[in-house]
Each structure stands twice: as C-alpha cells, then as structure tokens.
Amino acid sequence: MNRTRLYILSLILALVAEIACQSFPPEFQFGVATSSYQIEGAWNVSDKGESIWDHLLHIRPDIIADLSNGDVACDSYHLWKQDIDLIADMGLDFYRFSINWPRLLPTGFPNKVSEDGARYYGNLIDGLRARGIAPVVTLYHWELPQSLQDLGGWTNPLSVEWFADYARIVFTLFADRVDTWITINEPIFACESPYRGIVAPAIVSDVGALLCSKYIMLAHAAAYRVYDEEFKPQYGGQVSFAHHEFWFEPKTDKDQELTELARDYAFSRFSYPVYSTEGGWPPLLEAYMAEKSRIEGYTRSKLPAFTAEEIKLLKGTYDFFAINHYTSRTVRAALSGEEFGIFGIDGLDEIGAVLESKPEWGSALGWLKVNPEGIRHVLNRIKHQYGDLKVMITESGYSDDSDDLNDVGRIDYYKTYLEQVLLAINEDKVNVVGYTAWSLIDNFEWNSGYQSHFGLYAVDFSDPSRKRTAKASARYYESVARTKSLDVENLTAN
Ligand code: PNW
C-alpha cells in the first residue's frame, strides 16, 4: 500500500472511531423528569389532602423569591395530555414523574384512597404507555401529607410504616404498568434543607435533619422490601432511590481530609447504608458525629445509630444506582467566625466546610456551576466505592432566567455533560444505562419560584392555558435521543 492510501485509510479509521465514540450503546435510554408539586397545580381539587408545600406556602410565601407557589404551576393536572405530546415529539424512551402522596391518600394513611387521584395517575401512565414512553415513577418528591408532618413527619420512627403503607397502595394500583420505581427523591434535600428552615416544612433543627436521614432511609428500605417481596415475583420491576451527588474536590492539598468528610456527610450518608458491603453509616462520619455531639453536650450522637437489624434491612435495597447530578464545588475549612451561606450550596456548617467554585467553571443561574468533568468523576466514584453497578442518571439539567427560546447555554450543558457520560461509559467502563434531563417544562423551582427555568419547553405562566413552547434545547435533545449520538447539529429555535 502506498503512503497516500495509508494516509487516507488512517483518516477514515479515525473518523469512524470518532463517530463511534460519539454514540451511546443502542440500549441506552433517554428520558425527561418532573415532579408533582412543581408542575401539577390543582392543589385542592376533589378530595386531595394538603401537602407540607401547600401548607407552608399558604402561610409563609416569603420563603419563595417571587412569592409564588404551586397552586396552579404548569396545570399539568389538567394538561397532562399535552405533556405526553411533548415527550413523544422528542422521541424519548421514558418519563420520570412523581406521585403526590396526599393527592392519592387524602389523610396520608391508607384508610382512604382518592378515586380521582388514582384515576389521574392511571390515565397518565396509560397515556404514556400508549405512546411507547415508559413511566418511571417517584413515590416521594418532597410532598409529605401535612397530616403526617403534624405527627412529626420523617423524624417520627413510624414514618417508616406510613411510607411502606403508601408504597404498597401505589404498587397495588400501578405495578402491572410501571417497571421502574424511585422511592425517595434526594434524601439529602428531603432532610437537610427542610430542617434548616429553607424548604417545607421549614423547621430549624440540626437534630431533626439527622433523625430524618435515618427514618427516610429506613422508609426507602421498607418500600423496597414491600416491592421485592410482594410485587417483584409477579412483575419483575426495578426499585431504587434517587441519590443526589455534587462533585466535591479539595480547594488545596490540605483540604483533602475535610473533602472526604464532606463527601461522607453530604453523599455517603445516604448511599453507604444501601450500597456498601458493611452497611450502616459511613464509619468516618459516624465517628465524627459521635465526637461532635459529645462536645456539644449531647448524651448520644445526633446521628442516630442503626440497630444490627436496621443495618441488615437497608443493605442491598437497590436494583440499580439512581443518581441526580448537576454541579461541582471545591471544599475548604471555614475560617473562624466565617458565615456559611445556604446549606449544601455554600457550605456544610455541621462539619465546618465552605463550598465554592473554580473560576474556570461556567455558571448557570444561582447555585448551578457548570463543570462537565464533574459528572464523569461522580460516575467513577460510584464505581470505585461500590463496584460495577448499573447506573441510571435520574436528573441533570441547566437553569437560566431567560425567555429566549434559543437557549444555547442549555444545549451546551447537555452536550458537554453527555460527552463526559460517554467517556465514563467508553473509557472508564462505568455501566451507565440512561440519562434524564431535568426538566420537561419550566416549572416551580422551589425557593426560586418561577424565576429559574430548567425546561426544554417554556411555559407561559401569565397565560391561563399555560402554553408550552419548544426551546432549541428540546430539538437538540430530540436529535440526541433519536440518534443515540452526540454527532448532531446544534439546532437553533425556529
Ligand atoms: C433537584 N441544590 O433538587 C430536584 O430533584 C428537583 O426537584 C429540582 O427542581 C432540581 O434538582 C433543580 O434544582 C435540587 O441546592 C435542589 O444544590 C437543590 C439543589 C440541587 C438539586
């Protein structure tokens, strides 16, 4: 072969390799997510009970930037057929949505199942399936019935039973039509921000945050066991909880140890009891909290111990690893007297860690710093910590406050984050099986209200019909999902 031919052949091979590297495995799944309070509205239709969010925002609107609430939100309770159309238009494989506990169980308990609530979720599930979209259903995306909060919510050990009872009803109604279940969305933000006064039920108690951590994880385990024992033999579905993890790195070399503790405190607190071979709390965190609690004058650790039986109950309660990932932080020790800012975003006061970002990281709105490599690091950390598990990315997305449908920042986020997911799959051999964009439509973004937009579709919140309009990112995500490849044009709106 002469040199020119060899050169041309090598160019072709390089191109083929390049295209192959830009492609996801054929069975890789693309989906999109929302949560009930953030989109449904219809907060008091029919016999629906009150959730902690309904309750709080009717008495404390001031905790939301634009004083708004989810009373109407995207009105998806009435417009769910439109939502299905949008998902189908993008050619996606699945839709992750959540069930509003008090919509289904108005008292919080199983003594009364709302017919309207059951019909609503049943229609949504059937509507998705009719269009070839698999429903991925979250049982708890932060809407505790207020009736249960009045009894102590997740700090009450009985909350484990309450959740298991609720889960059994949901499985009984829908396990014949739903294969993938998420029990709890982000235990960290279901326990820490709520007990730091930031989000519902907006109680300030460091003890409460840690009690909640224990019982919410046991509640996950109880629901997993209900499915595993009573439904899996017949339906064969899969259950996990959505773990939230930032990528944390030490600010300087001397912050290594603190970074390990910060990872334990914010992340392994929730993953270690389920995924480690030993089970229980991460040992470093357990020792740290025991000592700190002693110094603070408590007679026992603020991080409540697990019994041997509880450790066993929790261990292995997963069928796959579900991970929500958005952003990265650097970690350093707080200076004496330094203020901490918002929990989990600016700092972790319990362990004296300040969280910051690097100048080279891009920035979306608010807390969201854009560091694509972070998602690859996190995926690798899961593999190194817990072994070669099946990993599904159950949330990832980008926020802005713009009305511009040509959302290049969001396209760039998905492109660069998905490139890193591909590297994790191809180079690092992490078994990532799916990716979920947060979110389908702009919606009620908790403390930021309607000012922070995560949607692939815009929603006109001043229009009573809550008109949805595709952003450029919807078309971009559609081409990625349809071709299972990043080798697609950067499309612009219109
Ligand atoms: C996730 N943070 O929560 C939730 O599951 C969604 O409901 C939410 O809309 C989405 O991310 C975007 O925020 C998070 O403070 C809440 O870093 C807070 C943080 C991260 C994620």
Short mmCIF file of N, CA and C and ligand atoms in Angstrom, two decimals, residues 34-35 38 96 141-142 185-186 189 193 244 246 324 326-327 329 342-345 367-368 395 438-439 443-446 452 454, ligand 1:
data_model
loop_
_atom_site.label_atom_id
_atom_site.label_comp_id
_atom_site.label_asym_id
_atom_site.label_seq_id
_atom_site.Cartn_x
_atom_site.Cartn_y
_atom_site.Cartn_z
N THR A 34 -39.93 15.40 35.82
CA THR A 34 -40.62 16.49 36.52
C THR A 34 -40.97 15.98 37.92
N SER A 35 -41.60 16.85 38.73
CA SER A 35 -42.17 16.34 39.99
C SER A 35 -43.54 16.95 40.21
N GLN A 38 -44.14 20.59 41.48
CA GLN A 38 -43.56 21.58 40.59
C GLN A 38 -44.36 21.81 39.31
N ARG A 96 -39.95 10.40 33.78
CA ARG A 96 -39.91 10.26 35.23
C ARG A 96 -40.78 11.36 35.84
N HIS A 141 -41.39 12.94 46.09
CA HIS A 141 -40.57 14.08 45.66
C HIS A 141 -40.97 15.26 46.54
N TRP A 142 -40.89 15.02 47.87
CA TRP A 142 -40.95 16.06 48.89
C TRP A 142 -42.34 16.54 49.27
N ASN A 185 -36.90 10.85 46.43
CA ASN A 185 -36.03 11.72 45.66
C ASN A 185 -35.08 12.46 46.59
N GLU A 186 -33.79 12.26 46.40
CA GLU A 186 -32.75 13.03 47.08
C GLU A 186 -32.96 13.15 48.60
N PHE A 189 -31.84 16.45 50.25
CA PHE A 189 -32.67 17.65 50.18
C PHE A 189 -34.08 17.40 50.72
N SER A 193 -32.32 20.57 53.91
CA SER A 193 -32.93 21.90 53.69
C SER A 193 -34.25 22.05 54.46
N HIS A 244 -28.54 12.07 45.42
CA HIS A 244 -28.01 13.32 44.85
C HIS A 244 -26.53 13.43 45.16
N PHE A 246 -23.11 16.02 44.28
CA PHE A 246 -22.26 17.00 43.61
C PHE A 246 -20.91 16.34 43.41
N ASN A 324 -28.76 11.70 40.75
CA ASN A 324 -29.06 13.04 40.25
C ASN A 324 -27.77 13.84 40.35
N TYR A 326 -25.86 17.61 39.08
CA TYR A 326 -25.94 18.90 38.38
C TYR A 326 -24.63 19.64 38.35
N THR A 327 -23.87 19.60 39.46
CA THR A 327 -22.86 20.63 39.63
C THR A 327 -21.69 20.20 40.53
N ARG A 329 -18.37 21.54 43.41
CA ARG A 329 -17.88 22.52 44.37
C ARG A 329 -16.47 22.17 44.81
N ILE A 342 -26.02 29.29 52.29
CA ILE A 342 -27.08 28.28 52.19
C ILE A 342 -26.51 26.87 52.30
N PHE A 343 -27.20 26.04 53.10
CA PHE A 343 -26.75 24.66 53.30
C PHE A 343 -26.64 23.92 51.97
N GLY A 344 -25.52 23.21 51.82
CA GLY A 344 -25.37 22.32 50.67
C GLY A 344 -24.95 23.03 49.40
N ILE A 345 -25.08 24.35 49.39
CA ILE A 345 -24.73 25.12 48.20
C ILE A 345 -23.47 25.94 48.48
N TRP A 367 -27.19 28.50 42.01
CA TRP A 367 -26.17 27.60 42.54
C TRP A 367 -25.50 26.73 41.50
N LEU A 368 -25.99 26.79 40.27
CA LEU A 368 -25.56 25.80 39.28
C LEU A 368 -24.29 26.24 38.53
N GLU A 395 -31.52 12.60 37.03
CA GLU A 395 -31.71 14.04 36.83
C GLU A 395 -30.38 14.67 36.49
N TRP A 438 -33.48 17.15 33.40
CA TRP A 438 -34.37 17.95 34.23
C TRP A 438 -34.40 19.33 33.61
N SER A 439 -35.48 19.76 32.99
CA SER A 439 -36.80 19.19 33.16
C SER A 439 -37.57 19.27 31.84
N ASN A 443 -40.86 25.10 35.38
CA ASN A 443 -41.83 24.79 36.42
C ASN A 443 -41.50 25.51 37.72
N PHE A 444 -42.19 25.16 38.79
CA PHE A 444 -41.99 25.82 40.09
C PHE A 444 -40.67 25.33 40.69
N GLU A 445 -39.65 26.19 40.63
CA GLU A 445 -38.32 25.77 41.05
C GLU A 445 -38.11 26.14 42.53
N TRP A 446 -38.91 25.55 43.40
CA TRP A 446 -38.76 25.68 44.85
C TRP A 446 -38.47 27.12 45.26
N SER A 452 -36.48 30.73 37.93
CA SER A 452 -35.40 29.86 37.46
C SER A 452 -36.00 28.82 36.52
N PHE A 454 -35.69 25.53 34.10
CA PHE A 454 -34.92 24.34 33.77
C PHE A 454 -35.48 23.62 32.54
C1 PNW B 1 -33.31 18.67 42.32
N1 PNW B 1 -29.04 22.39 45.40
O1 PNW B 1 -33.15 19.32 43.52
C2 PNW B 1 -34.74 18.24 42.46
O2 PNW B 1 -34.91 16.85 42.43
C3 PNW B 1 -35.69 18.97 41.56
O3 PNW B 1 -36.94 18.98 42.16
C4 PNW B 1 -35.19 20.36 41.27
O4 PNW B 1 -36.10 21.15 40.56
C5 PNW B 1 -33.90 20.23 40.51
O5 PNW B 1 -32.95 19.48 41.25
C6 PNW B 1 -33.27 21.55 40.13
O6 PNW B 1 -32.99 22.29 41.29
C7 PNW B 1 -32.08 20.06 43.89
O7 PNW B 1 -29.33 23.23 46.24
C8 PNW B 1 -32.33 21.01 44.84
O8 PNW B 1 -27.90 22.24 45.06
C9 PNW B 1 -31.31 21.77 45.34
C10 PNW B 1 -30.05 21.59 44.88
C11 PNW B 1 -29.78 20.65 43.92
C12 PNW B 1 -30.81 19.88 43.41
#
